[in-house]
PDB file of C-alpha atoms in Angstrom:
ATOM      1  CA  PHE A   1     -12.010 -23.223  22.548  1.00 38.00           C
ATOM      2  CA  GLN A   2     -10.023 -25.810  20.463  1.00 37.00           C
ATOM      3  CA  GLY A   3     -11.719 -29.182  20.519  1.00 37.00           C
ATOM      4  CA  ASP A   4     -13.586 -31.732  19.386  1.00 35.00           C
ATOM      5  CA  VAL A   5     -16.255 -31.692  22.301  1.00 35.00           C
ATOM      6  CA  GLY A   6     -18.878 -29.073  23.476  1.00 38.00           C
ATOM      7  CA  LEU A   7     -18.701 -27.297  26.306  1.00 41.00           C
ATOM      8  CA  LEU A   8     -21.293 -26.713  29.425  1.00 38.00           C
ATOM      9  CA  THR A   9     -21.595 -23.805  30.885  1.00 39.00           C
ATOM     10  CA  GLY A  10     -24.102 -23.223  33.077  1.00 38.00           C
ATOM     11  CA  ASP A  11     -27.476 -23.572  30.883  1.00 38.00           C
ATOM     12  CA  VAL A  12     -25.892 -22.907  27.645  1.00 41.00           C
ATOM     13  CA  THR A  13     -24.184 -26.195  25.646  1.00 44.00           C
ATOM     14  CA  LEU A  14     -21.845 -25.490  22.528  1.00 46.00           C
ATOM     15  CA  SER A  15     -22.136 -28.067  20.072  1.00 48.00           C
ATOM     16  CA  PRO A  16     -20.464 -28.450  16.612  1.00 50.00           C
ATOM     17  CA  GLU A  17     -24.335 -28.332  15.209  1.00 51.00           C
ATOM     18  CA  ALA A  18     -24.867 -24.562  16.631  1.00 48.00           C
ATOM     19  CA  SER A  19     -25.206 -22.472  13.947  1.00 50.00           C
ATOM     20  CA  CYS A  20     -24.076 -19.279  15.876  1.00 55.00           C
ATOM     21  CA  LEU A  21     -23.734 -18.460  19.499  1.00 61.00           C
ATOM     22  CA  VAL A  22     -22.173 -14.949  20.530  1.00 70.00           C
ATOM     23  CA  LEU A  23     -20.749 -14.899  23.907  1.00 74.00           C
ATOM     24  CA  THR A  24     -19.233 -12.326  26.228  1.00 78.00           C
ATOM     25  CA  THR A  25     -15.463 -12.767  25.482  1.00 80.00           C
ATOM     26  CA  GLU A  26     -14.215 -11.482  28.744  1.00 79.00           C
ATOM     27  CA  VAL A  27     -16.623 -13.512  30.944  1.00 78.00           C
ATOM     28  CA  LEU A  28     -15.509 -16.719  28.624  1.00 81.00           C
ATOM     29  CA  ARG A  29     -11.731 -15.793  28.608  1.00 82.00           C
ATOM     30  CA  VAL A  30     -12.009 -15.208  32.501  1.00 79.00           C
ATOM     31  CA  MET A  31     -14.064 -18.815  32.912  1.00 78.00           C
ATOM     32  CA  LEU A  32     -11.481 -20.624  30.857  1.00 82.00           C
ATOM     33  CA  GLU A  33      -8.632 -19.418  32.721  1.00 81.00           C
ATOM     34  CA  TYR A  34     -10.131 -20.072  36.118  1.00 75.00           C
ATOM     35  CA  VAL A  35     -10.719 -24.120  34.944  1.00 74.00           C
ATOM     36  CA  GLU A  36      -7.310 -23.784  33.809  1.00 77.00           C
ATOM     37  CA  GLY A  37      -5.916 -22.383  37.033  1.00 72.00           C
ATOM     38  CA  VAL A  38      -7.947 -24.845  39.557  1.00 65.00           C
ATOM     39  CA  ASP A  39      -7.499 -28.613  37.812  1.00 66.00           C
ATOM     40  CA  SER A  40      -5.556 -29.883  34.954  1.00 72.00           C
ATOM     41  CA  LEU A  41      -8.654 -29.931  32.341  1.00 75.00           C
ATOM     42  CA  LEU A  42      -7.469 -27.104  29.965  1.00 82.00           C
ATOM     43  CA  GLU A  43      -4.166 -26.381  28.712  1.00 85.00           C
ATOM     44  CA  ARG A  44      -3.235 -23.455  26.062  1.00 86.00           C
ATOM     45  CA  ASP A  45      -1.151 -23.815  23.228  1.00 86.00           C
ATOM     46  CA  ASP A  46       1.449 -21.587  21.973  1.00 87.00           C
ATOM     47  CA  GLU A  47      -0.891 -19.292  20.520  1.00 86.00           C
ATOM     48  CA  GLY A  48      -2.829 -18.841  23.772  1.00 83.00           C
ATOM     49  CA  ARG A  49      -5.828 -21.101  22.765  1.00 86.00           C
ATOM     50  CA  PHE A  50      -7.609 -23.309  25.204  1.00 86.00           C
ATOM     51  CA  GLY A  51      -7.809 -26.787  24.438  1.00 85.00           C
ATOM     52  CA  LEU A  52      -8.828 -30.121  26.562  1.00 83.00           C
ATOM     53  CA  THR A  53      -5.543 -32.171  28.394  1.00 85.00           C
ATOM     54  CA  GLU A  54      -5.412 -35.774  28.165  1.00 85.00           C
ATOM     55  CA  PHE A  55      -6.957 -35.769  31.506  1.00 77.00           C
ATOM     56  CA  GLY A  56      -9.640 -33.507  30.521  1.00 78.00           C
ATOM     57  CA  HIS A  57     -10.142 -36.088  27.424  1.00 78.00           C
ATOM     58  CA  ARG A  58     -10.979 -38.786  29.885  1.00 75.00           C
ATOM     59  CA  VAL A  59     -12.979 -36.515  32.332  1.00 68.00           C
ATOM     60  CA  SER A  60     -15.601 -35.687  29.262  1.00 71.00           C
ATOM     61  CA  ARG A  61     -15.661 -39.170  27.791  1.00 71.00           C
ATOM     62  CA  ARG A  62     -16.843 -40.403  31.725  1.00 65.00           C
ATOM     63  CA  PHE A  63     -19.097 -37.724  32.464  1.00 59.00           C
ATOM     64  CA  GLY A  64     -20.492 -36.823  28.780  1.00 63.00           C
ATOM     65  CA  ARG A  65     -23.673 -37.210  27.626  1.00 64.00           C
ATOM     66  CA  ASP A  66     -25.118 -37.294  23.618  1.00 64.00           C
ATOM     67  CA  GLY A  67     -28.142 -35.771  23.368  1.00 61.00           C
ATOM     68  CA  LEU A  68     -30.254 -34.217  20.151  1.00 60.00           C
ATOM     69  CA  SER A  69     -28.319 -30.967  20.589  1.00 58.00           C
ATOM     70  CA  GLY A  70     -25.152 -31.973  20.946  1.00 60.00           C
ATOM     71  CA  SER A  71     -22.415 -33.195  23.294  1.00 60.00           C
ATOM     72  CA  THR A  72     -22.766 -31.975  27.205  1.00 58.00           C
ATOM     73  CA  PHE A  73     -20.095 -32.057  29.891  1.00 55.00           C
ATOM     74  CA  ASN A  74     -20.656 -30.993  33.042  1.00 53.00           C
ATOM     75  CA  PHE A  75     -17.027 -30.083  34.530  1.00 50.00           C
ATOM     76  CA  PHE A  76     -18.265 -28.153  37.474  1.00 49.00           C
ATOM     77  CA  ASP A  77     -20.557 -28.954  40.714  1.00 43.00           C
ATOM     78  CA  VAL A  78     -22.986 -26.175  40.828  1.00 34.00           C
ATOM     79  CA  ARG A  79     -23.011 -26.727  44.830  1.00 37.00           C
ATOM     80  CA  VAL A  80     -20.370 -24.639  45.590  1.00 45.00           C
ATOM     81  CA  GLY A  81     -21.306 -23.233  48.420  1.00 48.00           C
ATOM     82  CA  ALA A  82     -21.904 -19.288  47.983  1.00 51.00           C
ATOM     83  CA  TYR A  83     -21.103 -19.021  44.595  1.00 55.00           C
ATOM     84  CA  GLY A  84     -23.629 -21.556  43.322  1.00 61.00           C
ATOM     85  CA  PRO A  85     -26.388 -19.151  42.142  1.00 67.00           C
ATOM     86  CA  VAL A  86     -23.824 -17.760  40.041  1.00 67.00           C
ATOM     87  CA  TRP A  87     -22.425 -20.969  38.570  1.00 67.00           C
ATOM     88  CA  GLN A  88     -26.095 -21.744  37.708  1.00 70.00           C
ATOM     89  CA  GLN A  89     -26.177 -18.865  35.587  1.00 75.00           C
ATOM     90  CA  MET A  90     -23.070 -19.248  33.795  1.00 72.00           C
ATOM     91  CA  GLY A  91     -24.345 -19.745  30.564  1.00 76.00           C
ATOM     92  CA  LYS A  92     -26.525 -16.434  30.789  1.00 80.00           C
ATOM     93  CA  MET A  93     -22.971 -14.412  32.077  1.00 75.00           C
ATOM     94  CA  LEU A  94     -21.109 -15.691  29.238  1.00 77.00           C
ATOM     95  CA  THR A  95     -24.180 -14.562  26.827  1.00 82.00           C
ATOM     96  CA  GLY A  96     -24.439 -11.344  28.382  1.00 80.00           C
ATOM     97  CA  ASP A  97     -27.679 -11.722  29.301  1.00 84.00           C
ATOM     98  CA  VAL A  98     -27.498 -11.804  33.464  1.00 80.00           C
ATOM     99  CA  THR A  99     -24.950  -9.637  35.145  1.00 76.00           C
ATOM    100  CA  TYR A 100     -23.172 -10.377  38.217  1.00 69.00           C
ATOM    101  CA  GLY A 101     -24.178  -7.662  40.992  1.00 66.00           C
ATOM    102  CA  ARG A 102     -27.082  -6.331  39.381  1.00 70.00           C
ATOM    103  CA  ASP A 103     -29.032  -9.820  38.054  1.00 75.00           C
ATOM    104  CA  LEU A 104     -27.791 -12.209  40.424  1.00 68.00           C
ATOM    105  CA  GLU A 105     -26.035 -12.234  43.943  1.00 64.00           C
ATOM    106  CA  ARG A 106     -23.739 -15.083  45.319  1.00 58.00           C
ATOM    107  CA  GLU A 107     -25.604 -16.225  49.113  1.00 53.00           C
ATOM    108  CA  GLY A 108     -24.747 -13.032  51.197  1.00 51.00           C
ATOM    109  CA  GLU A 109     -24.091 -15.457  54.693  1.00 51.00           C
ATOM    110  CA  ARG A 110     -21.825 -17.880  53.351  1.00 45.00           C
ATOM    111  CA  ALA A 111     -20.093 -15.038  51.698  1.00 47.00           C
ATOM    112  CA  ALA A 112     -20.191 -12.630  54.453  1.00 47.00           C
ATOM    113  CA  ASP A 113     -18.357 -15.806  56.638  1.00 49.00           C
ATOM    114  CA  ALA A 114     -15.213 -15.944  54.218  1.00 51.00           C
ATOM    115  CA  VAL A 115     -14.803 -12.148  54.132  1.00 55.00           C
ATOM    116  CA  PHE A 116     -14.816 -11.864  57.672  1.00 51.00           C
ATOM    117  CA  THR A 117     -12.490 -15.572  57.596  1.00 55.00           C
ATOM    118  CA  ILE A 118      -9.855 -13.145  55.688  1.00 63.00           C
ATOM    119  CA  GLY A 119     -10.033  -9.844  56.935  1.00 63.00           C
ATOM    120  CA  LYS A 120      -8.022 -10.468  59.860  1.00 67.00           C
ATOM    121  CA  ARG A 121      -4.981 -11.186  57.447  1.00 72.00           C
ATOM    122  CA  MET A 122      -5.635  -7.360  56.350  1.00 80.00           C
ATOM    123  CA  GLU A 123      -5.246  -5.918  59.886  1.00 82.00           C
ATOM    124  CA  LYS A 124      -1.558  -4.677  59.586  1.00 85.00           C
ATOM    125  CA  GLY A 125      -1.760  -3.167  56.586  1.00 88.00           C
ATOM    126  CA  PHE A 126      -5.015  -1.387  57.329  1.00 91.00           C
ATOM    127  CA  VAL A 127      -3.448  -0.044  60.710  1.00 91.00           C
ATOM    128  CA  GLU A 128      -0.883   1.224  58.514  1.00 93.00           C
ATOM    129  CA  ILE A 129      -3.230   2.929  56.585  1.00 94.00           C
ATOM    130  CA  LEU A 130      -4.801   4.456  59.905  1.00 94.00           C
ATOM    131  CA  LYS A 131      -1.618   5.716  60.858  1.00 93.00           C
ATOM    132  CA  ARG A 132      -1.060   7.765  57.791  1.00 94.00           C
ATOM    133  CA  VAL A 133      -4.222   9.200  57.275  1.00 94.00           C
ATOM    134  CA  GLN A 134      -5.241   9.779  61.319  1.00 94.00           C
ATOM    135  CA  PRO A 135      -8.727   9.926  60.472  1.00 96.00           C
ATOM    136  CA  ASP A 136     -11.291  11.614  62.862  1.00 95.00           C
ATOM    137  CA  VAL A 137     -14.343   9.173  60.744  1.00 96.00           C
ATOM    138  CA  ILE A 138     -13.669   5.686  59.248  1.00 96.00           C
ATOM    139  CA  VAL A 139     -16.712   4.659  57.403  1.00 96.00           C
ATOM    140  CA  GLU A 140     -16.872   1.163  55.915  1.00 95.00           C
ATOM    141  CA  LEU A 141     -19.177   0.205  52.805  1.00 94.00           C
ATOM    142  CA  GLY A 142     -20.155  -3.371  53.161  1.00 89.00           C
ATOM    143  CA  VAL A 143     -19.621  -4.650  57.021  1.00 89.00           C
ATOM    144  CA  THR A 144     -18.592  -8.006  56.873  1.00 81.00           C
ATOM    145  CA  SER A 145     -14.601  -7.907  56.872  1.00 84.00           C
ATOM    146  CA  GLY A 146     -14.154  -7.072  60.581  1.00 87.00           C
ATOM    147  CA  LEU A 147     -12.247  -3.958  59.878  1.00 91.00           C
ATOM    148  CA  LEU A 148     -14.158  -1.315  60.946  1.00 91.00           C
ATOM    149  CA  GLU A 149     -14.252  -2.900  65.189  1.00 91.00           C
ATOM    150  CA  LEU A 150     -10.503  -3.415  64.525  1.00 89.00           C
ATOM    151  CA  GLY A 151      -9.839   0.204  63.252  1.00 91.00           C
ATOM    152  CA  LYS A 152     -11.631   1.542  66.677  1.00 92.00           C
ATOM    153  CA  SER A 153      -9.636  -0.620  68.371  1.00 89.00           C
ATOM    154  CA  HIS A 154      -6.438   0.761  67.088  1.00 90.00           C
ATOM    155  CA  VAL A 155      -7.656   4.459  67.098  1.00 90.00           C
ATOM    156  CA  SER A 156     -10.312   4.805  70.056  1.00 90.00           C
ATOM    157  CA  SER A 157     -11.078   8.073  69.097  1.00 92.00           C
ATOM    158  CA  VAL A 158     -12.417   7.412  65.698  1.00 94.00           C
ATOM    159  CA  ASP A 159     -16.485   7.920  65.044  1.00 95.00           C
ATOM    160  CA  ALA A 160     -17.109   4.193  63.274  1.00 95.00           C
ATOM    161  CA  ILE A 161     -20.102   4.295  60.558  1.00 96.00           C
ATOM    162  CA  GLY A 162     -21.162   1.076  59.039  1.00 95.00           C
ATOM    163  CA  LEU A 163     -22.857   1.333  55.546  1.00 95.00           C
ATOM    164  CA  ASP A 164     -24.826  -1.575  54.233  1.00 92.00           C
ATOM    165  CA  ARG A 165     -28.074  -2.327  52.352  1.00 88.00           C
ATOM    166  CA  ASP A 166     -28.602  -5.686  54.108  1.00 86.00           C
ATOM    167  CA  GLN A 167     -30.099  -4.955  57.560  1.00 91.00           C
ATOM    168  CA  VAL A 168     -28.931  -8.792  58.896  1.00 88.00           C
ATOM    169  CA  ALA A 169     -25.339  -7.932  57.913  1.00 87.00           C
ATOM    170  CA  LEU A 170     -25.494  -4.621  59.827  1.00 93.00           C
ATOM    171  CA  ASP A 171     -27.025  -6.289  63.013  1.00 93.00           C
ATOM    172  CA  VAL A 172     -24.314  -8.663  62.973  1.00 89.00           C
ATOM    173  CA  ALA A 173     -21.537  -6.294  62.551  1.00 90.00           C
ATOM    174  CA  ALA A 174     -23.260  -4.211  65.440  1.00 94.00           C
ATOM    175  CA  ASP A 175     -23.163  -6.947  67.414  1.00 92.00           C
ATOM    176  CA  ARG A 176     -19.585  -7.943  66.897  1.00 89.00           C
ATOM    177  CA  PHE A 177     -18.349  -4.136  67.168  1.00 92.00           C
ATOM    178  CA  GLU A 178     -20.026  -3.703  70.496  1.00 93.00           C
ATOM    179  CA  THR A 179     -18.364  -6.908  72.072  1.00 90.00           C
ATOM    180  CA  GLU A 180     -14.867  -6.222  70.852  1.00 87.00           C
ATOM    181  CA  THR A 181     -14.715  -2.300  71.405  1.00 92.00           C
ATOM    182  CA  GLY A 182     -17.417  -1.720  73.949  1.00 92.00           C
ATOM    183  CA  GLU A 183     -18.659   0.732  72.003  1.00 92.00           C
ATOM    184  CA  GLU A 184     -21.907   0.718  69.455  1.00 91.00           C
ATOM    185  CA  GLY A 185     -21.083   2.779  66.547  1.00 92.00           C
ATOM    186  CA  THR A 186     -23.290   3.972  63.679  1.00 95.00           C
ATOM    187  CA  TRP A 187     -24.940   1.383  61.614  1.00 96.00           C
ATOM    188  CA  ILE A 188     -27.110   2.745  58.207  1.00 95.00           C
ATOM    189  CA  GLN A 189     -28.917   0.610  55.842  1.00 95.00           C
ATOM    190  CA  THR A 190     -28.510   1.883  52.488  1.00 93.00           C
ATOM    191  CA  ASP A 191     -27.131   1.842  49.008  1.00 89.00           C
ATOM    192  CA  ILE A 192     -23.258   3.053  49.125  1.00 86.00           C
ATOM    193  CA  PHE A 193     -23.997   5.120  45.680  1.00 89.00           C
ATOM    194  CA  SER A 194     -26.463   7.408  48.281  1.00 88.00           C
ATOM    195  CA  PRO A 195     -23.787   9.483  49.993  1.00 88.00           C
ATOM    196  CA  GLU A 196     -27.219  11.825  51.181  1.00 87.00           C
ATOM    197  CA  SER A 197     -28.096   9.310  53.315  1.00 87.00           C
ATOM    198  CA  TRP A 198     -25.086   9.224  55.657  1.00 90.00           C
ATOM    199  CA  LEU A 199     -22.667  12.463  54.402  1.00 90.00           C
ATOM    200  CA  LYS A 200     -23.144  14.950  57.450  1.00 89.00           C
ATOM    201  CA  PRO A 201     -21.822  18.638  56.923  1.00 89.00           C
ATOM    202  CA  SER A 202     -19.314  18.624  59.678  1.00 90.00           C
ATOM    203  CA  PHE A 203     -17.321  15.759  57.753  1.00 92.00           C
ATOM    204  CA  ALA A 204     -16.236  18.463  55.469  1.00 88.00           C
ATOM    205  CA  HIS A 205     -14.041  19.913  58.057  1.00 90.00           C
ATOM    206  CA  LYS A 206     -12.730  16.556  59.631  1.00 93.00           C
ATOM    207  CA  ARG A 207     -10.461  13.845  58.132  1.00 94.00           C
ATOM    208  CA  GLY A 208     -12.291  10.961  57.048  1.00 96.00           C
ATOM    209  CA  LEU A 209     -11.146   7.338  55.376  1.00 96.00           C
ATOM    210  CA  ILE A 210     -13.859   5.239  53.514  1.00 96.00           C
ATOM    211  CA  PHE A 211     -12.796   1.905  52.870  1.00 94.00           C
ATOM    212  CA  SER A 212     -13.962  -1.326  51.323  1.00 92.00           C
ATOM    213  CA  VAL A 213     -13.381  -4.672  49.983  1.00 86.00           C
ATOM    214  CA  HIS A 214     -16.524  -4.974  47.658  1.00 83.00           C
ATOM    215  CA  PHE A 215     -15.233  -2.867  44.917  1.00 85.00           C
ATOM    216  CA  HIS A 216     -14.984  -5.208  42.692  1.00 79.00           C
ATOM    217  CA  GLU A 217     -18.866  -5.416  43.401  1.00 78.00           C
ATOM    218  CA  PHE A 218     -19.424  -1.782  43.058  1.00 85.00           C
ATOM    219  CA  LEU A 219     -18.165  -2.160  39.540  1.00 81.00           C
ATOM    220  CA  ALA A 220     -20.758  -3.990  38.666  1.00 75.00           C
ATOM    221  CA  ARG A 221     -22.933  -0.748  38.174  1.00 79.00           C
ATOM    222  CA  GLY A 222     -20.379   0.388  35.374  1.00 83.00           C
ATOM    223  CA  VAL A 223     -16.928   1.905  35.692  1.00 87.00           C
ATOM    224  CA  GLU A 224     -18.385   5.091  34.881  1.00 92.00           C
ATOM    225  CA  HIS A 225     -21.330   5.057  37.552  1.00 90.00           C
ATOM    226  CA  LEU A 226     -17.988   4.419  40.389  1.00 91.00           C
ATOM    227  CA  GLN A 227     -16.085   7.157  39.079  1.00 93.00           C
ATOM    228  CA  ARG A 228     -19.075   9.545  39.184  1.00 93.00           C
ATOM    229  CA  TRP A 229     -19.721   8.417  43.259  1.00 93.00           C
ATOM    230  CA  LEU A 230     -15.858   8.698  43.620  1.00 93.00           C
ATOM    231  CA  GLN A 231     -16.062  12.484  42.339  1.00 93.00           C
ATOM    232  CA  GLU A 232     -19.152  13.343  44.526  1.00 92.00           C
ATOM    233  CA  LEU A 233     -17.581  11.904  47.414  1.00 92.00           C
ATOM    234  CA  GLN A 234     -14.479  14.401  46.559  1.00 92.00           C
ATOM    235  CA  GLN A 235     -16.653  17.356  45.928  1.00 91.00           C
ATOM    236  CA  ASN A 236     -18.577  16.677  49.374  1.00 92.00           C
ATOM    237  CA  LEU A 237     -15.219  15.611  51.265  1.00 93.00           C
ATOM    238  CA  PRO A 238     -12.251  17.304  50.327  1.00 90.00           C
ATOM    239  CA  GLY A 239      -9.000  15.600  52.141  1.00 87.00           C
ATOM    240  CA  TRP A 240     -10.494  12.275  52.571  1.00 95.00           C
ATOM    241  CA  SER A 241      -9.414   8.977  51.839  1.00 95.00           C
ATOM    242  CA  VAL A 242     -10.803   6.128  50.112  1.00 95.00           C
ATOM    243  CA  LEU A 243      -9.388   2.560  50.406  1.00 94.00           C
ATOM    244  CA  ALA A 244     -10.282   0.079  48.145  1.00 91.00           C
ATOM    245  CA  ILE A 245      -9.004  -3.085  49.685  1.00 87.00           C
ATOM    246  CA  GLU A 246      -8.220  -6.473  47.347  1.00 80.00           C
ATOM    247  CA  GLN A 247      -7.181 -10.116  47.639  1.00 74.00           C
ATOM    248  CA  PRO A 248      -4.164 -10.327  45.433  1.00 75.00           C
ATOM    249  CA  ARG A 249      -4.515 -12.924  42.325  1.00 77.00           C
ATOM    250  CA  LEU A 250      -2.293 -16.254  43.710  1.00 80.00           C
ATOM    251  CA  ARG A 251       0.213 -16.856  40.496  1.00 80.00           C
ATOM    252  CA  SER A 252       0.357 -20.644  39.287  1.00 76.00           C
ATOM    253  CA  ASP A 253       3.986 -21.149  41.124  1.00 81.00           C
ATOM    254  CA  GLU A 254       2.549 -20.244  44.458  1.00 84.00           C
ATOM    255  CA  ARG A 255       0.009 -22.782  44.487  1.00 80.00           C
ATOM    256  CA  ASP A 256       1.934 -25.089  46.639  1.00 84.00           C
ATOM    257  CA  LYS A 257       2.617 -22.379  49.048  1.00 86.00           C
ATOM    258  CA  VAL A 258      -1.161 -21.944  50.086  1.00 78.00           C
ATOM    259  CA  SER A 259      -3.948 -24.647  51.212  1.00 73.00           C
ATOM    260  CA  GLU A 260      -5.985 -25.691  48.635  1.00 69.00           C
ATOM    261  CA  VAL A 261      -9.091 -23.955  49.997  1.00 63.00           C
ATOM    262  CA  GLU A 262      -7.233 -20.610  50.149  1.00 70.00           C
ATOM    263  CA  TRP A 263      -6.406 -21.432  45.941  1.00 75.00           C
ATOM    264  CA  LEU A 264     -10.008 -22.141  45.263  1.00 69.00           C
ATOM    265  CA  TYR A 265     -11.408 -18.990  46.754  1.00 67.00           C
ATOM    266  CA  ASN A 266      -9.036 -17.132  45.167  1.00 73.00           C
ATOM    267  CA  HIS A 267      -9.599 -18.257  41.867  1.00 72.00           C
ATOM    268  CA  SER A 268     -13.151 -18.532  42.620  1.00 67.00           C
ATOM    269  CA  ASN A 269     -13.504 -14.473  43.217  1.00 67.00           C
ATOM    270  CA  ILE A 270     -11.412 -13.873  39.884  1.00 67.00           C
ATOM    271  CA  LEU A 271     -14.017 -15.638  38.156  1.00 64.00           C
ATOM    272  CA  ILE A 272     -17.148 -14.431  39.865  1.00 60.00           C
ATOM    273  CA  HIS A 273     -16.368 -10.911  39.716  1.00 60.00           C
TER     274      HIS A 273
END
């Protein structure tokens, strides 16, 4: 970060007097890209280095304060809905002391509402996948998207199974599923990395589709852990398909084509996950 000011990120303050502070490079880069994307506080020079814009300097002068440990500048509101707990721990995320999805989580209820809101937009593509796979069983990992009942509504013959570690989320999804489809479905409270809790021997002889909008969160356990889990599924469920659904990253030239809320939601997802 090029400049003559400190930068407050959660509970970490960078200052000229700091002798040494090692930050997790990838987390820092994404955080700075987020600030650059959602506001005009930062800009990059020809070498890709981040620095304050003129507007950023004005903000820092207005909201900054000097202390014994250096200058502190709070560019972020830590009361940003579901992501509040994550913002509050951003400093520890930057130093690698805390990992999202392992040591802290966003507020589930607010996050679930947001996921359900955007889930409807995925219906067309999801139905196309169903037509291609023609599954006998559909399994959703994390049941907040509303796609499980959409799948059942379009292919009434499928067995629908919802997995989630949160019983409240399962109860909400079960009520919604029954309202939309007139059927009950199967709901299992479990860690998704424990296939033995829901796998049935008969599944090996059926076509199935496992899907989720939360694969970016599953990666919190590490790439190798996720790979081993997928390999285990492949061994137990030959011929099944796995569908990872992710919201695409919006480009800077698309900002004027979407609402401010959608723009901020998109970039917040990139930052947090």
